[in-house]
Amino acid sequence: MAENQSRIINIVANDNALSLETKRVLKQRLEKNGFFVPKGFDKAAELIICVGGDGSFLRTIHTYDFPDIPVIGINTGHLGFFQEISPYQIDEFIFKYKKGDYQTQILKSVCAKISMKNEKCDLFGINEIGIRGNKSRTIHLNISLDDSFLERFSGDGILVATPAGSTAYNYALGGSIVDPRLDLLQITPLAPINTTAYRSFTSSVIVPPEITIRIYPEYTFENSILIISDGIEYRFSEITEISLSLSDKKACLLRFQHYDFWNKVKSKFL
Ligand code: NAP
């Protein structure tokens, strides 16, 4: 429980040495500024500070089931697309936070509704949902946009990436970088086969938010499929349909005034 009704801030850190040291210093500085930092995770907190890389940010969002509480990241990782501030900017961050000198960025997720013979299950991804064959076998997927058939995909699999995830795995696969102010989903192939035997699109296909991407697997070798949500892998058997769409389940990220997506892209990639 917070003492004297202090404003509560959760700190979630990965376990590398820099993150743990940053967490220690951050807790001290926040308490000096009148905030209360609980030992565990407090649902009544006004802010979550995530210390680590983008991977830590993604794990925090999944661990706490897409919390309504806004998140700010301190980057002790490698790339830091979501992670806004550096460990040496802690004082500046607290000063600006207390003044309310920030904006919020909403990151919509992609939802995969998975139908199996006898059950259903929903998975969510902030970056993407990946669909791959089990044991590195070729996968064949009949893909429709709403009720309109698009292609019979053959290859390693596909990603369905959000705008926020466009700079992650999607980019490594040759997908497009998308301005996060746009609402859309990008279907990006993993090693598509395009021969006289099998015909698949070799580029990404971009669809508007009102469309549902419907995927019907064809089983050639075995009936298991891997679904990967933000790097977390699940194996399913006997999937009859996967339908993917933009979801209202979201993460809320704090951004400071200087944040500009395309400057960030240039500074990280060029
Ligand atoms: P991870 O080690 O946590 O992340 C792999 C790399 O992707 C890290 O450098 C990470 O940045 C970066 N990253 C994550 N989200 C990003 C984003 N929205 N924009 C730009 N870079 C981003 O790997 P993981 O646990 O397997 O999966 C987490 C994410 O990594 C997945 O959602 C997927 O998009 C991505 N991934 C990429 C590849 C690839 O590029 N070939 C392969 C597998 C997974 P930090 O260094 O700051 O953590």
GROMACS .gro file of C-alpha atoms and ligand atoms in nm:
model
  318
    1MET     CA    1   0.000   0.000   0.000
    2ALA     CA    2   0.129   0.350  -0.076
    3GLU     CA    3   0.241   0.557   0.221
    4ASN     CA    4   0.064   0.896   0.267
    5GLN     CA    5  -0.122   0.850  -0.061
    6SER     CA    6   0.203   0.889  -0.258
    7ARG     CA    7   0.183   0.862  -0.632
    8ILE     CA    8   0.276   0.503  -0.717
    9ILE     CA    9   0.518   0.407  -0.995
   10ASN     CA   10   0.603   0.044  -1.081
   11ILE     CA   11   0.956  -0.034  -1.198
   12VAL     CA   12   1.000  -0.353  -1.404
   13ALA     CA   13   1.361  -0.438  -1.494
   14ASN     CA   14   1.533  -0.725  -1.668
   15ASP     CA   15   1.814  -0.890  -1.474
   16ASN     CA   16   2.124  -0.759  -1.647
   17ALA     CA   17   2.369  -0.563  -1.431
   18LEU     CA   18   2.305  -0.222  -1.594
   19SER     CA   19   1.927  -0.263  -1.565
   20LEU     CA   20   1.948  -0.357  -1.198
   21GLU     CA   21   2.178  -0.062  -1.120
   22THR     CA   22   1.950   0.171  -1.320
   23LYS     CA   23   1.650   0.040  -1.126
   24ARG     CA   24   1.828   0.109  -0.793
   25VAL     CA   25   1.916   0.468  -0.889
   26LEU     CA   26   1.572   0.530  -1.040
   27LYS     CA   27   1.391   0.411  -0.726
   28GLN     CA   28   1.605   0.642  -0.512
   29ARG     CA   29   1.541   0.946  -0.735
   30LEU     CA   30   1.167   0.876  -0.763
   31GLU     CA   31   1.132   0.846  -0.384
   32LYS     CA   32   1.329   1.170  -0.340
   33ASN     CA   33   1.067   1.332  -0.567
   34GLY     CA   34   0.776   1.205  -0.357
   35PHE     CA   35   0.677   0.894  -0.556
   36PHE     CA   36   0.624   0.551  -0.400
   37VAL     CA   37   0.786   0.249  -0.569
   38PRO     CA   38   0.628  -0.080  -0.454
   39LYS     CA   39   0.829  -0.401  -0.421
   40GLY     CA   40   0.598  -0.593  -0.653
   41PHE     CA   41   0.361  -0.479  -0.925
   42ASP     CA   42   0.083  -0.247  -0.803
   43LYS     CA   43  -0.226  -0.223  -1.027
   44ALA     CA   44  -0.306   0.118  -0.875
   45ALA     CA   45   0.017   0.269  -1.011
   46GLU     CA   46  -0.001   0.568  -1.245
   47LEU     CA   47   0.303   0.464  -1.449
   48ILE     CA   48   0.518   0.160  -1.530
   49ILE     CA   49   0.886   0.224  -1.594
   50CYS     CA   50   1.037  -0.063  -1.789
   51VAL     CA   51   1.417  -0.093  -1.771
   52GLY     CA   52   1.575  -0.302  -2.048
   53GLY     CA   53   1.547  -0.324  -2.427
   54ASP     CA   54   1.248  -0.349  -2.660
   55GLY     CA   55   1.227  -0.719  -2.572
   56SER     CA   56   1.176  -0.625  -2.205
   57PHE     CA   57   0.906  -0.378  -2.305
   58LEU     CA   58   0.721  -0.649  -2.499
   59ARG     CA   59   0.751  -0.899  -2.212
   60THR     CA   60   0.619  -0.637  -1.964
   61ILE     CA   61   0.312  -0.574  -2.180
   62HIS     CA   62   0.242  -0.950  -2.205
   63THR     CA   63   0.320  -1.031  -1.839
   64TYR     CA   64   0.076  -0.766  -1.716
   65ASP     CA   65  -0.181  -0.846  -1.986
   66PHE     CA   66  -0.181  -0.518  -2.180
   67PRO     CA   67  -0.218  -0.289  -1.875
   68ASP     CA   68  -0.416   0.036  -1.894
   69ILE     CA   69  -0.129   0.204  -1.707
   70PRO     CA   70   0.106   0.399  -1.939
   71VAL     CA   71   0.459   0.269  -1.984
   72ILE     CA   72   0.790   0.450  -2.033
   73GLY     CA   73   1.107   0.263  -2.117
   74ILE     CA   74   1.464   0.322  -2.004
   75ASN     CA   75   1.689   0.166  -2.262
   76THR     CA   76   1.966  -0.054  -2.128
   77GLY     CA   77   1.925  -0.293  -2.423
   78HIS     CA   78   2.062  -0.274  -2.773
   79LEU     CA   79   1.823  -0.107  -3.013
   80GLY     CA   80   1.553   0.067  -2.808
   81PHE     CA   81   1.268   0.147  -3.044
   82PHE     CA   82   1.006   0.155  -2.772
   83GLN     CA   83   1.248   0.254  -2.499
   84GLU     CA   84   1.242   0.633  -2.490
   85ILE     CA   85   1.510   0.741  -2.242
   86SER     CA   86   1.870   0.659  -2.151
   87PRO     CA   87   1.988   0.576  -1.797
   88TYR     CA   88   2.173   0.912  -1.778
   89GLN     CA   89   1.847   1.103  -1.847
   90ILE     CA   90   1.666   0.992  -1.528
   91ASP     CA   91   1.662   1.338  -1.363
   92GLU     CA   92   1.546   1.509  -1.683
   93PHE     CA   93   1.274   1.245  -1.722
   94ILE     CA   94   1.141   1.293  -1.364
   95PHE     CA   95   1.144   1.672  -1.409
   96LYS     CA   96   0.945   1.652  -1.734
   97TYR     CA   97   0.711   1.384  -1.600
   98LYS     CA   98   0.620   1.596  -1.297
   99LYS     CA   99   0.549   1.894  -1.526
  100GLY     CA  100   0.329   1.674  -1.749
  101ASP     CA  101   0.561   1.756  -2.037
  102TYR     CA  102   0.492   1.444  -2.244
  103GLN     CA  103   0.250   1.290  -2.491
  104THR     CA  104   0.105   0.940  -2.509
  105GLN     CA  105   0.134   0.706  -2.804
  106ILE     CA  106  -0.122   0.427  -2.836
  107LEU     CA  107   0.012   0.102  -2.983
  108LYS     CA  108  -0.271  -0.115  -3.114
  109SER     CA  109  -0.214  -0.489  -3.117
  110VAL     CA  110  -0.298  -0.756  -3.372
  111CYS     CA  111  -0.536  -1.025  -3.249
  112ALA     CA  112  -0.526  -1.382  -3.378
  113LYS     CA  113  -0.846  -1.579  -3.315
  114ILE     CA  114  -0.747  -1.942  -3.344
  115SER     CA  115  -1.015  -2.203  -3.408
  116MET     CA  116  -0.932  -2.568  -3.353
  117LYS     CA  117  -1.153  -2.874  -3.391
  118ASN     CA  118  -1.276  -2.858  -3.032
  119GLU     CA  119  -1.158  -2.527  -2.887
  120LYS     CA  120  -1.079  -2.162  -2.954
  121CYS     CA  121  -0.804  -1.935  -2.832
  122ASP     CA  122  -0.701  -1.566  -2.877
  123LEU     CA  123  -0.343  -1.439  -2.896
  124PHE     CA  124  -0.229  -1.076  -2.919
  125GLY     CA  125   0.089  -0.917  -3.055
  126ILE     CA  126   0.218  -0.561  -3.022
  127ASN     CA  127   0.478  -0.624  -3.294
  128GLU     CA  128   0.335  -0.917  -3.481
  129ILE     CA  129   0.182  -1.262  -3.491
  130GLY     CA  130   0.387  -1.516  -3.684
  131ILE     CA  131   0.256  -1.842  -3.831
  132ARG     CA  132   0.509  -2.113  -3.916
  133GLY     CA  133   0.518  -2.480  -3.996
  134ASN     CA  134   0.622  -2.723  -3.725
  135LYS     CA  135   0.972  -2.878  -3.742
  136SER     CA  136   1.084  -2.647  -4.026
  137ARG     CA  137   0.849  -2.811  -4.278
  138THR     CA  138   0.692  -2.616  -4.565
  139ILE     CA  139   0.358  -2.472  -4.467
  140HIS     CA  140   0.063  -2.419  -4.701
  141LEU     CA  141  -0.189  -2.153  -4.602
  142ASN     CA  142  -0.501  -2.046  -4.789
  143ILE     CA  143  -0.533  -1.674  -4.718
  144SER     CA  144  -0.849  -1.468  -4.765
  145LEU     CA  145  -0.916  -1.100  -4.699
  146ASP     CA  146  -1.263  -1.108  -4.545
  147ASP     CA  147  -1.437  -1.352  -4.782
  148SER     CA  148  -1.221  -1.275  -5.083
  149PHE     CA  149  -0.954  -1.539  -5.158
  150LEU     CA  150  -0.602  -1.388  -5.190
  151GLU     CA  151  -0.350  -1.670  -5.233
  152ARG     CA  152  -0.244  -2.020  -5.142
  153PHE     CA  153   0.082  -1.936  -4.962
  154SER     CA  154   0.364  -2.192  -4.954
  155GLY     CA  155   0.692  -2.136  -4.771
  156ASP     CA  156   0.826  -2.103  -4.415
  157GLY     CA  157   0.527  -1.900  -4.293
  158ILE     CA  158   0.392  -1.548  -4.266
  159LEU     CA  159   0.400  -1.257  -4.023
  160VAL     CA  160   0.108  -1.028  -3.965
  161ALA     CA  161   0.276  -0.712  -3.837
  162THR     CA  162   0.133  -0.398  -3.678
  163PRO     CA  163   0.272  -0.054  -3.768
  164ALA     CA  164   0.471  -0.058  -3.439
  165GLY     CA  165   0.613  -0.398  -3.531
  166SER     CA  166   0.702  -0.294  -3.885
  167THR     CA  167   1.056  -0.202  -3.773
  168ALA     CA  168   1.113  -0.539  -3.601
  169TYR     CA  169   1.110  -0.889  -3.759
  170ASN     CA  170   0.895  -0.754  -4.043
  171TYR     CA  171   1.176  -0.518  -4.151
  172ALA     CA  172   1.436  -0.797  -4.141
  173LEU     CA  173   1.212  -0.992  -4.381
  174GLY     CA  174   1.198  -0.704  -4.631
  175GLY     CA  175   0.861  -0.568  -4.515
  176SER     CA  176   0.786  -0.195  -4.522
  177ILE     CA  177   0.846   0.051  -4.239
  178VAL     CA  178   0.508   0.198  -4.146
  179ASP     CA  179   0.443   0.530  -3.975
  180PRO     CA  180   0.275   0.428  -3.645
  181ARG     CA  181   0.007   0.694  -3.694
  182LEU     CA  182  -0.143   0.468  -3.963
  183ASP     CA  183  -0.393   0.193  -3.883
  184LEU     CA  184  -0.316  -0.113  -4.096
  185LEU     CA  185  -0.181  -0.467  -4.095
  186GLN     CA  186   0.103  -0.599  -4.307
  187ILE     CA  187   0.120  -0.962  -4.422
  188THR     CA  188   0.487  -1.041  -4.479
  189PRO     CA  189   0.604  -1.375  -4.618
  190LEU     CA  190   0.885  -1.584  -4.472
  191ALA     CA  191   1.074  -1.748  -4.758
  192PRO     CA  192   0.777  -1.769  -4.996
  193ILE     CA  193   0.799  -2.033  -5.269
  194ASN     CA  194   0.725  -1.888  -5.609
  195THR     CA  195   0.785  -2.156  -5.873
  196THR     CA  196   0.580  -2.345  -6.127
  197ALA     CA  197   0.494  -2.583  -5.839
  198TYR     CA  198   0.376  -2.321  -5.589
  199ARG     CA  199   0.273  -1.959  -5.638
  200SER     CA  200   0.299  -1.716  -5.347
  201PHE     CA  201   0.333  -1.338  -5.327
  202THR     CA  202   0.696  -1.252  -5.258
  203SER     CA  203   0.632  -0.904  -5.118
  204SER     CA  204   0.429  -0.780  -4.823
  205VAL     CA  205   0.058  -0.721  -4.867
  206ILE     CA  206  -0.084  -0.427  -4.672
  207VAL     CA  207  -0.450  -0.422  -4.569
  208PRO     CA  208  -0.677  -0.160  -4.405
  209PRO     CA  209  -0.795  -0.197  -4.043
  210GLU     CA  210  -1.153  -0.302  -4.124
  211ILE     CA  211  -1.038  -0.618  -4.304
  212THR     CA  212  -1.009  -0.955  -4.133
  213ILE     CA  213  -0.728  -1.175  -4.259
  214ARG     CA  214  -0.857  -1.535  -4.267
  215ILE     CA  215  -0.609  -1.820  -4.283
  216TYR     CA  216  -0.701  -2.181  -4.349
  217PRO     CA  217  -0.403  -2.418  -4.311
  218GLU     CA  218  -0.361  -2.714  -4.544
  219TYR     CA  219  -0.194  -3.005  -4.371
  220THR     CA  220   0.060  -3.195  -4.579
  221PHE     CA  221   0.303  -3.341  -4.325
  222GLU     CA  222   0.143  -3.312  -3.983
  223ASN     CA  223  -0.134  -3.112  -3.826
  224SER     CA  224   0.070  -2.894  -3.586
  225ILE     CA  225   0.139  -2.525  -3.645
  226LEU     CA  226   0.352  -2.274  -3.455
  227ILE     CA  227   0.201  -1.936  -3.371
  228ILE     CA  228   0.447  -1.678  -3.243
  229SER     CA  229   0.327  -1.366  -3.066
  230ASP     CA  230   0.604  -1.107  -3.012
  231GLY     CA  231   0.866  -1.382  -2.993
  232ILE     CA  232   0.665  -1.614  -2.766
  233GLU     CA  233   0.603  -1.945  -2.943
  234TYR     CA  234   0.291  -2.163  -2.906
  235ARG     CA  235   0.225  -2.499  -3.077
  236PHE     CA  236  -0.131  -2.582  -3.180
  237SER     CA  237  -0.282  -2.895  -3.330
  238GLU     CA  238  -0.570  -2.926  -3.574
  239ILE     CA  239  -0.623  -2.554  -3.641
  240THR     CA  240  -0.913  -2.504  -3.879
  241GLU     CA  241  -0.893  -2.124  -3.908
  242ILE     CA  242  -0.688  -1.830  -3.783
  243SER     CA  243  -0.849  -1.490  -3.825
  244LEU     CA  244  -0.638  -1.183  -3.767
  245SER     CA  245  -0.740  -0.821  -3.725
  246LEU     CA  246  -0.633  -0.500  -3.553
  247SER     CA  247  -0.744  -0.513  -3.191
  248ASP     CA  248  -0.845  -0.257  -2.931
  249LYS     CA  249  -0.614  -0.427  -2.683
  250LYS     CA  250  -0.331  -0.178  -2.666
  251ALA     CA  251  -0.021  -0.050  -2.494
  252CYS     CA  252   0.009   0.316  -2.397
  253LEU     CA  253   0.359   0.455  -2.429
  254LEU     CA  254   0.482   0.789  -2.295
  255ARG     CA  255   0.678   0.998  -2.542
  256PHE     CA  256   0.856   1.327  -2.478
  257GLN     CA  257   0.825   1.633  -2.698
  258HIS     CA  258   1.133   1.565  -2.908
  259TYR     CA  259   1.001   1.222  -3.018
  260ASP     CA  260   0.981   1.190  -3.395
  261PHE     CA  261   0.929   0.843  -3.542
  262TRP     CA  262   1.122   0.901  -3.865
  263ASN     CA  263   1.419   1.055  -3.684
  264LYS     CA  264   1.424   0.746  -3.466
  265VAL     CA  265   1.414   0.520  -3.773
  266LYS     CA  266   1.703   0.712  -3.933
  267SER     CA  267   1.911   0.707  -3.616
  268LYS     CA  268   1.864   0.332  -3.567
  269PHE     CA  269   1.883   0.203  -3.925
  270LEU     CA  270   2.090   0.441  -4.140
  271NAP     P1  271   1.453  -1.000  -2.887
  271NAP     O1  272   1.593  -1.039  -2.868
  271NAP     O2  273   1.373  -0.951  -2.771
  271NAP     O3  274   1.446  -0.886  -3.003
  271NAP     C1  275   1.521  -0.900  -3.123
  271NAP     C2  276   1.559  -0.760  -3.172
  271NAP     O4  277   1.439  -0.693  -3.217
  271NAP     C3  278   1.618  -0.671  -3.060
  271NAP     O5  279   1.727  -0.598  -3.112
  271NAP     C4  280   1.501  -0.581  -3.022
  271NAP     O6  281   1.545  -0.455  -2.969
  271NAP     C5  282   1.437  -0.562  -3.159
  271NAP     N1  283   1.299  -0.515  -3.158
  271NAP     C6  284   1.192  -0.561  -3.088
  271NAP     N2  285   1.082  -0.490  -3.117
  271NAP     C7  286   1.120  -0.397  -3.209
  271NAP     C8  287   1.051  -0.295  -3.280
  271NAP     N3  288   0.919  -0.274  -3.265
  271NAP     N4  289   1.121  -0.221  -3.371
  271NAP     C9  290   1.253  -0.242  -3.391
  271NAP     N5  291   1.324  -0.337  -3.326
  271NAP    C10  292   1.258  -0.414  -3.236
  271NAP     O7  293   1.379  -1.119  -2.964
  271NAP     P2  294   1.257  -1.215  -2.932
  271NAP     O8  295   1.232  -1.225  -2.785
  271NAP     O9  296   1.278  -1.338  -3.011
  271NAP    O10  297   1.129  -1.143  -2.999
  271NAP    C11  298   1.091  -1.011  -2.973
  271NAP    C12  299   1.076  -0.940  -3.105
  271NAP    O11  300   1.198  -0.953  -3.178
  271NAP    C13  301   0.970  -1.001  -3.195
  271NAP    O12  302   0.845  -0.938  -3.176
  271NAP    C14  303   1.024  -0.982  -3.335
  271NAP    O13  304   0.968  -0.871  -3.401
  271NAP    C15  305   1.172  -0.954  -3.316
  271NAP     N6  306   1.249  -1.060  -3.386
  271NAP    C16  307   1.325  -1.022  -3.491
  271NAP    C17  308   1.392  -1.119  -3.566
  271NAP    C18  309   1.472  -1.074  -3.683
  271NAP    O14  310   1.485  -0.951  -3.703
  271NAP     N7  311   1.525  -1.166  -3.763
  271NAP    C19  312   1.383  -1.254  -3.532
  271NAP    C20  313   1.304  -1.289  -3.423
  271NAP    C21  314   1.236  -1.190  -3.350
  271NAP     P3  315   1.628  -0.444  -2.828
  271NAP    O15  316   1.769  -0.473  -2.869
  271NAP    O16  317   1.610  -0.302  -2.783
  271NAP    O17  318   1.568  -0.545  -2.734
   0.00000   0.00000   0.00000
